[in-house]
Tab-separated table of C-alpha atoms and ligand atoms in Angstrom:
chain	number	residue	atom	x	y	z
A	1	MET	CA	-57.737	-19.786	8.332
A	2	GLY	CA	-55.934	-23.709	9.468
A	3	ALA	CA	-57.444	-26.151	7.956
A	4	PRO	CA	-60.860	-26.740	8.142
A	5	GLY	CA	-60.916	-30.371	6.864
A	6	PHE	CA	-58.581	-31.578	9.248
A	7	SER	CA	-60.043	-29.702	12.806
A	8	GLY	CA	-63.580	-30.594	11.722
A	9	ASN	CA	-62.283	-33.708	12.235
A	10	ILE	CA	-61.715	-33.313	16.388
A	11	ASP	CA	-64.965	-35.218	18.154
A	12	PRO	CA	-67.039	-32.105	19.205
A	13	ASN	CA	-67.747	-34.410	22.776
A	14	ARG	CA	-64.108	-34.185	23.715
A	15	ARG	CA	-63.282	-30.590	23.601
A	16	ARG	CA	-67.351	-29.477	25.627
A	17	ARG	CA	-65.546	-27.642	28.505
A	18	SER	CA	-62.754	-26.187	26.431
A	19	GLN	CA	-64.542	-24.669	23.754
A	20	ALA	CA	-66.821	-22.954	26.523
A	21	ALA	CA	-63.933	-21.940	28.550
A	22	PHE	CA	-62.284	-20.397	25.810
A	23	ALA	CA	-66.000	-18.704	24.511
A	24	ARG	CA	-65.570	-17.489	28.593
A	25	ALA	CA	-62.456	-16.554	27.741
A	26	LYS	CA	-61.970	-14.511	25.204
A	27	GLN	CA	-64.838	-12.524	27.321
A	28	LEU	CA	-61.684	-11.772	30.066
A	29	MET	CA	-59.048	-11.529	28.371
A	30	PRO	CA	-58.172	-10.362	24.430
A	31	GLY	CA	-58.036	-13.219	22.636
A	32	GLY	CA	-59.163	-16.123	25.377
A	33	VAL	CA	-55.258	-16.163	26.625
A	34	ASN	CA	-52.321	-13.742	28.555
A	35	SER	CA	-49.512	-14.873	26.027
A	36	PRO	CA	-50.814	-15.323	21.711
A	37	ALA	CA	-48.489	-18.664	21.548
A	38	ARG	CA	-50.889	-20.240	22.963
A	39	ALA	CA	-53.789	-19.639	20.914
A	40	PHE	CA	-53.535	-21.548	18.493
A	41	GLY	CA	-53.211	-18.694	16.062
A	42	GLY	CA	-50.246	-20.499	13.343
A	43	VAL	CA	-53.208	-23.202	13.151
A	44	GLY	CA	-56.869	-21.783	13.330
A	45	GLY	CA	-58.860	-23.290	15.617
A	46	GLU	CA	-58.856	-23.137	18.833
A	47	PRO	CA	-56.566	-23.804	22.192
A	48	ILE	CA	-57.332	-26.652	24.977
A	49	PHE	CA	-57.907	-26.186	28.640
A	50	PHE	CA	-55.597	-28.090	30.720
A	51	GLU	CA	-56.036	-30.140	34.272
A	52	ARG	CA	-52.335	-30.741	35.229
A	53	GLY	CA	-49.309	-32.976	34.097
A	54	ASP	CA	-47.686	-35.525	34.008
A	55	GLY	CA	-44.226	-36.483	32.867
A	56	ALA	CA	-44.439	-36.565	29.268
A	57	TYR	CA	-48.155	-36.300	29.210
A	58	LEU	CA	-50.556	-33.312	29.819
A	59	PHE	CA	-54.431	-33.500	30.773
A	60	ASP	CA	-57.445	-31.302	29.418
A	61	ILE	CA	-60.234	-30.750	31.617
A	62	ASP	CA	-61.786	-32.788	29.134
A	63	GLY	CA	-59.574	-35.679	30.284
A	64	ASN	CA	-57.831	-36.032	26.963
A	65	ARG	CA	-54.086	-36.731	27.457
A	66	TYR	CA	-51.819	-35.387	24.982
A	67	ILE	CA	-47.947	-36.204	24.825
A	68	ASP	CA	-46.483	-32.946	25.248
A	69	TYR	CA	-43.351	-31.551	23.014
A	70	ILE	CA	-44.213	-27.976	24.625
A	71	GLY	CA	-43.491	-28.549	27.459
A	72	SER	CA	-44.019	-25.205	28.514
A	73	TRP	CA	-41.821	-23.201	25.739
A	74	GLY	CA	-39.290	-24.815	26.772
A	75	PRO	CA	-38.673	-24.780	30.815
A	76	MET	CA	-40.348	-28.555	31.251
A	77	ILE	CA	-37.009	-30.496	30.247
A	78	LEU	CA	-37.926	-32.727	33.629
A	79	GLY	CA	-41.200	-33.137	32.448
A	80	HIS	CA	-44.325	-31.922	34.532
A	81	ASN	CA	-44.690	-32.432	38.138
A	82	HIS	CA	-41.183	-33.855	38.999
A	83	PRO	CA	-41.317	-35.107	42.708
A	84	HIS	CA	-38.059	-33.586	43.388
A	85	VAL	CA	-39.177	-29.574	41.988
A	86	LEU	CA	-42.603	-30.409	43.682
A	87	GLN	CA	-41.473	-30.901	47.140
A	88	ALA	CA	-38.851	-27.753	47.026
A	89	VAL	CA	-41.467	-25.433	46.010
A	90	GLN	CA	-43.566	-26.510	48.634
A	91	SER	CA	-40.812	-27.053	51.697
A	92	ALA	CA	-40.340	-22.939	50.864
A	93	ALA	CA	-43.791	-21.725	50.326
A	94	ALA	CA	-44.070	-23.342	53.866
A	95	ARG	CA	-41.260	-20.395	54.892
A	96	GLY	CA	-42.339	-17.695	53.651
A	97	THR	CA	-43.464	-16.449	49.600
A	98	SER	CA	-41.680	-13.022	49.365
A	99	PHE	CA	-39.372	-11.167	51.745
A	100	GLY	CA	-38.221	-8.595	48.944
A	101	ALA	CA	-34.530	-8.807	51.426
A	102	PRO	CA	-31.667	-11.183	50.492
A	103	THR	CA	-31.828	-15.010	50.651
A	104	LEU	CA	-29.450	-17.879	50.559
A	105	ALA	CA	-31.215	-19.785	47.629
A	106	GLU	CA	-30.661	-16.358	45.537
A	107	ASN	CA	-26.597	-17.460	46.163
A	108	GLU	CA	-27.354	-20.963	45.560
A	109	LEU	CA	-29.177	-20.717	42.464
A	110	ALA	CA	-26.282	-17.809	40.964
A	111	GLU	CA	-23.361	-20.061	41.797
A	112	LEU	CA	-25.600	-23.164	40.386
A	113	ILE	CA	-25.531	-20.647	37.290
A	114	ILE	CA	-21.896	-19.044	37.185
A	115	GLU	CA	-20.919	-22.669	37.989
A	116	ALA	CA	-22.832	-24.107	34.624
A	117	VAL	CA	-22.722	-21.261	32.498
A	118	PRO	CA	-18.712	-20.668	31.131
A	119	SER	CA	-18.925	-16.893	30.603
A	120	VAL	CA	-21.286	-15.992	33.378
A	121	GLU	CA	-18.558	-14.533	36.120
A	122	LYS	CA	-21.480	-12.397	37.700
A	123	VAL	CA	-25.191	-12.854	37.701
A	124	ARG	CA	-28.297	-10.996	38.470
A	125	LEU	CA	-31.789	-12.892	38.890
A	126	VAL	CA	-35.073	-11.321	37.059
A	127	ASN	CA	-38.511	-12.707	37.179
A	128	SER	CA	-38.849	-13.567	32.712
A	129	GLY	CA	-36.893	-13.253	29.667
A	130	THR	CA	-38.028	-10.416	28.056
A	131	GLU	CA	-36.447	-8.511	31.318
A	132	ALA	CA	-33.462	-10.309	31.353
A	133	THR	CA	-32.829	-9.635	27.450
A	134	MET	CA	-34.036	-5.924	28.223
A	135	SER	CA	-31.753	-5.619	31.643
A	136	ALA	CA	-29.345	-6.976	29.031
A	137	LEU	CA	-29.465	-4.757	27.013
A	138	ARG	CA	-29.947	-1.369	29.050
A	139	LEU	CA	-26.413	-2.591	30.141
A	140	ALA	CA	-24.413	-3.200	27.031
A	141	ARG	CA	-25.908	0.656	26.479
A	142	GLY	CA	-24.554	1.747	29.337
A	143	PHE	CA	-21.058	-0.101	29.315
A	144	THR	CA	-20.340	0.706	25.909
A	145	SER	CA	-22.166	4.550	25.920
A	146	ARG	CA	-23.432	3.374	23.141
A	147	ASP	CA	-26.853	2.983	21.464
A	148	VAL	CA	-26.822	0.867	18.058
A	149	VAL	CA	-28.296	-2.726	18.840
A	150	ILE	CA	-28.093	-5.496	16.508
A	151	LYS	CA	-30.694	-8.525	15.782
A	152	PHE	CA	-31.789	-11.126	13.900
A	153	ALA	CA	-34.939	-11.338	11.965
A	154	GLY	CA	-36.738	-14.448	13.031
A	155	ASN	CA	-34.845	-13.657	16.396
A	156	TYR	CA	-36.752	-13.616	19.348
A	157	HIS	CA	-36.155	-12.157	22.399
A	158	GLY	CA	-38.972	-11.309	24.503
A	159	HIS	CA	-41.332	-8.169	24.157
A	160	VAL	CA	-39.127	-5.573	24.599
A	161	ASP	CA	-39.850	-2.422	22.819
A	162	SER	CA	-36.800	-1.978	20.859
A	163	LEU	CA	-36.771	-5.763	20.060
A	164	LEU	CA	-40.139	-5.173	18.330
A	165	VAL	CA	-38.616	-4.816	15.191
A	166	ALA	CA	-38.932	-6.279	11.477
A	167	ALA	CA	-36.500	-5.376	8.535
A	168	GLY	CA	-37.800	-2.805	6.550
A	169	SER	CA	-38.415	-3.568	3.284
A	170	SER	CA	-35.748	-1.681	1.273
A	171	ALA	CA	-33.019	-1.385	3.227
A	172	ALA	CA	-31.376	-5.173	5.013
A	173	THR	CA	-30.476	-2.963	8.006
A	174	LEU	CA	-33.063	-0.294	8.680
A	175	GLY	CA	-35.271	-1.371	11.489
A	176	VAL	CA	-39.413	-0.718	11.445
A	177	PRO	CA	-42.013	-0.720	14.648
A	178	ASN	CA	-43.334	-4.189	13.976
A	179	SER	CA	-46.167	-3.516	16.562
A	180	PRO	CA	-48.311	-1.032	17.385
A	181	GLY	CA	-47.440	1.047	20.135
A	182	VAL	CA	-44.048	1.096	19.408
A	183	THR	CA	-42.203	4.198	18.618
A	184	SER	CA	-40.114	4.576	15.374
A	185	GLY	CA	-37.693	6.535	17.726
A	186	THR	CA	-37.122	4.057	20.230
A	187	THR	CA	-36.828	1.149	17.027
A	188	LYS	CA	-34.542	3.910	15.001
A	189	ASP	CA	-31.667	2.519	16.855
A	190	THR	CA	-32.200	-1.474	16.020
A	191	LEU	CA	-30.372	-2.814	13.245
A	192	VAL	CA	-32.016	-6.303	11.619
A	193	LEU	CA	-30.093	-8.474	9.684
A	194	SER	CA	-30.386	-11.762	8.317
A	195	TYR	CA	-29.398	-15.158	10.668
A	196	ASN	CA	-25.977	-17.209	9.729
A	197	ASP	CA	-24.612	-14.226	6.958
A	198	PRO	CA	-21.459	-13.061	8.281
A	199	ALA	CA	-20.860	-10.788	4.645
A	200	GLY	CA	-24.083	-8.701	5.825
A	201	LEU	CA	-23.134	-8.211	9.532
A	202	GLU	CA	-19.427	-7.364	8.005
A	203	ALA	CA	-21.003	-4.860	6.223
A	204	THR	CA	-23.175	-3.120	8.380
A	205	PHE	CA	-20.435	-2.849	10.969
A	206	ALA	CA	-18.083	-1.472	8.700
A	207	GLU	CA	-21.265	1.203	7.968
A	208	HIS	CA	-22.060	1.722	11.874
A	209	GLY	CA	-19.103	0.011	13.829
A	210	PRO	CA	-18.786	3.452	16.516
A	211	ARG	CA	-22.376	3.166	17.147
A	212	ILE	CA	-22.779	-0.243	17.640
A	213	ALA	CA	-23.309	-1.258	21.322
A	214	ALA	CA	-24.500	-4.826	21.144
A	215	VAL	CA	-25.575	-7.463	19.299
A	216	ILE	CA	-27.924	-10.084	20.894
A	217	PHE	CA	-28.999	-13.462	19.175
A	218	GLU	CA	-30.150	-16.275	19.706
A	219	PRO	CA	-27.081	-19.395	19.737
A	220	VAL	CA	-29.454	-21.687	17.735
A	221	VAL	CA	-32.802	-19.899	17.086
A	222	GLY	CA	-36.313	-21.956	18.530
A	223	ASN	CA	-38.261	-18.930	17.523
A	224	MET	CA	-38.024	-19.343	14.006
A	225	GLY	CA	-38.392	-23.432	13.811
A	226	CYS	CA	-34.825	-24.915	14.814
A	227	VAL	CA	-32.128	-23.253	13.188
A	228	ALA	CA	-28.885	-24.596	13.723
A	229	PRO	CA	-26.099	-21.442	13.426
A	230	THR	CA	-23.130	-21.529	10.902
A	231	ALA	CA	-19.302	-21.759	12.582
A	232	ASP	CA	-18.507	-18.603	10.085
A	233	PHE	CA	-21.396	-17.147	11.421
A	234	LEU	CA	-20.428	-17.038	15.255
A	235	SER	CA	-17.173	-16.853	14.551
A	236	ALA	CA	-17.951	-13.338	12.158
A	237	LEU	CA	-20.579	-12.659	15.432
A	238	ARG	CA	-16.889	-12.891	17.791
A	239	ASP	CA	-14.606	-11.360	15.972
A	240	LEU	CA	-16.756	-8.730	14.621
A	241	THR	CA	-18.534	-7.290	17.722
A	242	VAL	CA	-14.551	-7.647	19.727
A	243	LYS	CA	-12.612	-5.016	16.320
A	244	HIS	CA	-15.865	-2.800	17.332
A	245	GLY	CA	-15.846	-3.035	20.799
A	246	ALA	CA	-19.465	-3.883	20.745
A	247	LEU	CA	-20.907	-6.229	23.312
A	248	LEU	CA	-22.477	-9.781	22.072
A	249	ILE	CA	-25.358	-11.198	23.937
A	250	CYS	CA	-25.828	-14.610	23.396
A	251	ASP	CA	-29.518	-14.773	24.640
A	252	GLU	CA	-29.601	-18.670	25.977
A	253	VAL	CA	-33.594	-18.325	26.906
A	254	MET	CA	-34.157	-21.786	25.336
A	255	THR	CA	-31.143	-22.641	25.120
A	256	GLY	CA	-29.672	-22.126	28.413
A	257	PHE	CA	-29.221	-25.857	30.236
A	258	ARG	CA	-31.750	-27.315	27.713
A	259	VAL	CA	-28.865	-28.609	24.287
A	260	ALA	CA	-26.498	-28.508	26.940
A	261	TYR	CA	-25.914	-28.079	30.903
A	262	GLY	CA	-24.011	-25.177	30.036
A	263	GLY	CA	-26.467	-23.270	27.157
A	264	ALA	CA	-25.301	-23.669	23.597
A	265	GLN	CA	-22.515	-21.724	24.466
A	266	SER	CA	-20.654	-24.036	25.697
A	267	ARG	CA	-21.376	-26.746	23.399
A	268	LEU	CA	-20.545	-24.536	20.114
A	269	GLY	CA	-17.619	-23.042	21.542
A	270	ILE	CA	-19.277	-19.508	21.547
A	271	THR	CA	-17.801	-16.674	24.913
A	272	PRO	CA	-19.765	-14.068	24.437
A	273	ASP	CA	-20.097	-10.892	27.038
A	274	LEU	CA	-23.244	-11.231	28.149
A	275	THR	CA	-25.884	-14.151	28.454
A	276	THR	CA	-29.485	-14.256	29.134
A	277	LEU	CA	-31.216	-16.881	30.225
A	278	GLY	CA	-34.757	-17.605	31.147
A	279	LYS	CA	-37.212	-20.969	31.204
A	280	ILE	CA	-35.248	-23.759	32.909
A	281	VAL	CA	-33.658	-21.755	34.911
A	282	GLY	CA	-36.975	-21.153	36.689
A	283	GLY	CA	-37.723	-24.671	36.655
A	284	GLY	CA	-41.761	-23.861	35.123
A	285	LEU	CA	-42.298	-21.197	37.648
A	286	PRO	CA	-41.376	-16.987	36.786
A	287	VAL	CA	-37.432	-17.019	36.172
A	288	GLY	CA	-35.192	-14.877	34.510
A	289	ALA	CA	-31.430	-14.001	35.176
A	290	TYR	CA	-28.695	-11.531	32.739
A	291	GLY	CA	-24.665	-12.565	33.762
A	292	GLY	CA	-21.466	-11.933	31.522
A	293	ARG	CA	-17.912	-11.089	32.904
A	294	ALA	CA	-17.623	-9.468	36.339
A	295	LYS	CA	-16.016	-5.581	34.544
A	296	ILE	CA	-19.392	-5.548	32.681
A	297	MET	CA	-21.973	-6.416	35.410
A	298	ASP	CA	-20.711	-4.433	38.120
A	299	HIS	CA	-22.045	-1.359	35.912
A	300	VAL	CA	-26.005	-2.521	37.434
A	301	LEU	CA	-26.285	-0.879	39.721
A	302	PRO	CA	-25.647	-0.794	42.668
A	303	ALA	CA	-22.217	-1.737	42.557
A	304	GLY	CA	-22.292	0.311	38.973
A	305	LYS	CA	-24.886	2.932	37.793
A	306	VAL	CA	-27.240	0.791	35.481
A	307	PHE	CA	-30.658	1.916	36.777
A	308	GLN	CA	-32.275	-2.337	36.913
A	309	ALA	CA	-34.662	-3.723	40.396
A	310	GLY	CA	-37.520	-5.888	40.635
A	311	THR	CA	-39.877	-6.501	43.837
A	312	LEU	CA	-40.062	-10.307	43.730
A	313	SER	CA	-36.874	-10.971	41.689
A	314	GLY	CA	-35.026	-13.333	43.698
A	315	ASN	CA	-38.831	-15.190	44.683
A	316	PRO	CA	-37.845	-17.573	46.992
A	317	LEU	CA	-40.591	-20.230	45.061
A	318	ALA	CA	-39.068	-19.420	41.830
A	319	THR	CA	-35.319	-19.834	42.851
A	320	ALA	CA	-36.293	-22.800	44.794
A	321	ALA	CA	-37.668	-24.791	41.354
A	322	GLY	CA	-35.140	-23.095	39.668
A	323	ILE	CA	-32.005	-25.102	42.296
A	324	ALA	CA	-33.816	-28.650	42.309
A	325	THR	CA	-34.200	-28.208	38.332
A	326	LEU	CA	-30.189	-26.844	37.986
A	327	LYS	CA	-29.060	-29.654	40.925
A	328	LEU	CA	-31.217	-32.040	38.824
A	329	LEU	CA	-29.631	-31.918	35.592
A	330	ARG	CA	-26.423	-31.080	36.874
A	331	ASP	CA	-26.278	-34.562	38.768
A	332	GLU	CA	-27.954	-36.451	36.614
A	333	SER	CA	-27.507	-35.552	33.504
A	334	PRO	CA	-29.546	-36.337	31.455
A	335	TYR	CA	-28.271	-34.539	28.068
A	336	ALA	CA	-27.320	-38.136	25.965
A	337	LYS	CA	-30.504	-39.575	26.639
A	338	LEU	CA	-32.060	-36.686	25.284
A	339	GLU	CA	-29.379	-36.504	22.468
A	340	GLN	CA	-31.076	-40.554	21.977
A	341	LEU	CA	-34.969	-39.603	21.835
A	342	SER	CA	-34.945	-36.758	19.991
A	343	ALA	CA	-32.497	-38.104	17.449
A	344	ARG	CA	-34.896	-41.279	17.439
A	345	LEU	CA	-37.680	-38.862	17.182
A	346	ALA	CA	-36.055	-36.618	13.933
A	347	ALA	CA	-34.795	-39.805	12.295
A	348	GLY	CA	-38.877	-41.185	12.502
A	349	LEU	CA	-40.357	-38.114	11.259
A	350	ASP	CA	-37.728	-37.803	8.493
A	351	ARG	CA	-38.636	-41.284	7.311
A	352	ALA	CA	-42.487	-40.570	7.513
A	353	ALA	CA	-42.528	-37.299	5.666
A	354	THR	CA	-40.170	-39.306	3.461
A	355	VAL	CA	-42.061	-42.221	2.879
A	356	ALA	CA	-45.633	-39.509	2.112
A	357	GLY	CA	-43.525	-38.179	-0.503
A	358	ILE	CA	-43.730	-35.058	1.662
A	359	PRO	CA	-41.566	-31.681	0.782
A	360	HIS	CA	-39.789	-31.438	4.273
A	361	THR	CA	-36.783	-30.870	6.471
A	362	VAL	CA	-35.459	-31.707	10.160
A	363	ALA	CA	-33.656	-29.511	11.786
A	364	ARG	CA	-32.407	-30.647	15.235
A	365	VAL	CA	-30.132	-29.535	17.776
A	366	GLY	CA	-29.639	-31.687	21.003
A	367	SER	CA	-33.359	-31.801	22.153
A	368	MET	CA	-35.652	-28.999	19.803
A	369	MET	CA	-36.144	-29.895	16.483
A	370	THR	CA	-38.179	-28.545	13.644
A	371	LEU	CA	-39.793	-30.605	11.215
A	372	PHE	CA	-40.283	-27.794	8.047
A	373	PHE	CA	-42.619	-28.366	5.532
A	374	ASN	CA	-40.012	-27.042	3.080
A	375	PRO	CA	-37.839	-29.065	0.817
A	376	GLU	CA	-34.709	-26.321	1.537
A	377	ALA	CA	-32.894	-26.455	4.703
A	378	VAL	CA	-33.747	-23.266	7.310
A	379	THR	CA	-31.022	-20.689	8.269
A	380	ASN	CA	-32.856	-17.759	8.062
A	381	TRP	CA	-35.931	-15.826	8.848
A	382	GLU	CA	-36.532	-16.111	4.640
A	383	VAL	CA	-36.706	-19.042	4.050
A	384	ALA	CA	-38.059	-20.380	7.204
A	385	ASN	CA	-40.962	-17.635	5.934
A	386	ALA	CA	-41.709	-20.066	2.746
A	387	CYS	CA	-42.632	-22.855	4.686
A	388	ASP	CA	-45.919	-24.406	3.834
A	389	VAL	CA	-48.336	-23.498	6.838
A	390	GLU	CA	-51.021	-25.099	5.728
A	391	GLN	CA	-49.902	-28.444	5.770
A	392	PHE	CA	-48.282	-27.837	8.598
A	393	SER	CA	-51.428	-26.959	10.584
A	394	LYS	CA	-52.844	-29.993	8.880
A	395	TYR	CA	-50.149	-32.545	11.186
A	396	PHE	CA	-50.745	-30.375	13.631
A	397	TRP	CA	-54.523	-31.137	14.238
A	398	GLY	CA	-53.535	-34.615	12.993
A	399	LEU	CA	-51.416	-34.994	15.707
A	400	LEU	CA	-54.192	-33.489	18.290
A	401	VAL	CA	-56.607	-35.627	17.364
A	402	GLN	CA	-54.233	-38.498	18.513
A	403	GLY	CA	-52.644	-36.970	21.686
A	404	ILE	CA	-50.023	-35.622	20.447
A	405	TYR	CA	-49.403	-32.139	21.559
A	406	MET	CA	-46.990	-30.475	19.251
A	407	PRO	CA	-46.320	-26.575	19.018
A	408	CYS	CA	-49.159	-24.564	17.000
A	409	SER	CA	-46.895	-23.203	15.196
A	410	GLN	CA	-44.449	-23.866	12.311
A	411	PHE	CA	-41.968	-21.539	13.753
A	412	GLU	CA	-42.149	-23.137	17.625
A	413	ALA	CA	-39.057	-26.121	18.007
A	414	LEU	CA	-40.580	-29.254	19.756
A	415	PHE	CA	-38.834	-29.925	22.993
A	416	VAL	CA	-38.321	-33.515	23.881
A	417	SER	CA	-38.063	-33.808	27.850
A	418	ALA	CA	-36.188	-36.516	30.310
A	419	ALA	CA	-39.664	-37.568	31.223
A	420	HIS	CA	-40.343	-39.042	27.691
A	421	ARG	CA	-39.664	-42.751	26.821
A	422	ALA	CA	-38.551	-44.350	23.458
A	423	ALA	CA	-42.802	-45.496	23.850
A	424	ASP	CA	-43.903	-42.290	23.509
A	425	ILE	CA	-41.426	-41.168	20.807
A	426	ASP	CA	-42.351	-44.017	18.550
A	427	ALA	CA	-46.009	-43.383	19.327
A	428	THR	CA	-45.477	-40.354	17.963
A	429	VAL	CA	-43.940	-41.719	15.721
A	430	SER	CA	-46.397	-43.580	13.499
A	431	ALA	CA	-49.389	-40.852	14.624
A	432	ALA	CA	-47.010	-38.326	12.620
A	433	ALA	CA	-46.396	-41.430	9.301
A	434	GLU	CA	-50.143	-41.821	9.520
A	435	VAL	CA	-50.918	-38.195	9.341
A	436	LEU	CA	-48.636	-37.562	7.077
A	437	ALA	CA	-49.765	-39.879	4.198
A	438	LYS	CA	-53.034	-38.829	5.234
A	439	ILE	CA	-52.073	-35.561	4.110
A	440	ALA	CA	-49.711	-36.329	0.412
A	441	ARG	CA	-53.333	-37.666	-0.213
A	442	ILE	CA	-55.661	-34.571	-0.003
B	1	PLP	C1	-38.621	-17.280	25.603
B	1	PLP	C2	-37.482	-16.133	25.365
B	1	PLP	C3	-37.701	-14.813	25.582
B	1	PLP	C4	-38.886	-14.049	26.526
B	1	PLP	O1	-39.168	-15.020	27.867
B	1	PLP	P1	-40.486	-14.948	28.322
B	1	PLP	O2	-39.271	-15.790	29.856
B	1	PLP	O3	-40.946	-15.304	27.586
B	1	PLP	O4	-40.167	-13.105	28.670
B	1	PLP	C5	-36.960	-14.224	24.707
B	1	PLP	N1	-35.344	-15.222	24.386
B	1	PLP	C6	-35.429	-16.482	24.096
B	1	PLP	C7	-34.590	-16.922	23.327
B	1	PLP	C8	-36.837	-17.153	24.375
B	1	PLP	O5	-37.407	-18.405	23.848
């Protein structure tokens, strides 16, 4: 799979150590990685091993430098190795790495989250985005005493069993497991609908309303490439959940502190019942969080009866990185700069693909964006899935050779960080122009 013509252009001498390391890793870990998104499965070829990051750049173990547009899949909005974050983690480490008991840092991070995210009155800290969504679903089911959850095709909420569900082939709303090991019993309470389809949502509520505990959604999708919600879809989500007594769970693991300091909900004017956070909230260390109205959150143990716990939850190093990151974002507010740089990149990529004559669309919300190899605007998974992924992988490898590290899948949004400069953006655009022109000639 992938694009042999292009990956073959990489000078093997510049990848020797990565190749050897990956050969060894494959003997040690399934597929040689600890998370599949890193394995370059969507573009063919082998992943690169990194040694360090600095600002907008990554350095691999063969000594190559890359402009990084993955940012650890979202967390590194301030760039790598930010001195304030580093300092906060170092001084926390010197005081002890874990107590399993309350700390002031947990109060501080909780306060920052509650002040930032409009709908969150109380919050619980966990260790990953997956834990946050899993716990939010349990809480929603416990709070409503209902079983069924609605999710949308192409939205990703971590590897929660009941959410590893694909839309069934016949009935639009019948969930089937999309991973071996997920039982049909687990997924029978999950309905999968099409994103940006208010009519489908309405019909489903009409049929299953009294059984629906919650609707979980990405307020701006990052996990089928960058896809924005329509205003109609957003208001249907809120109106129908209120009307039928279901909770609305806004999964802001990617968008929280990314598309605005207060997340997509502050940018788009949504008021969910529960919000899940991760990625940026941990500043590059493992943190997740879920929160919402106090009345709902007080159902979580030990205030209430819904069980949820964690040995390392609120860990001192992780909370230190999260606090330092959020304070920098709050006080220095890089969002206008991110908007500007991202608009410059989006316009440049769009121009480059247009000049090359490659059918495409560019979608962007804040510093999340995707160049889709599809002339139709991507609004849901069906359209996303029609992208020319062969062209995408040529584009990916072409840029990689030029020292530009883009997400290794058509279905992942790229991220601009506050450490990128206009010169990085311009270098990326000219490399893309060259690569896209070459692809068009093949
Ligand atoms: C990354 C992501 C998750 C899962 O977070 P992990 O920390 O990888 O478990 C959940 N939801 C969304 C929207 C994400 O982007």
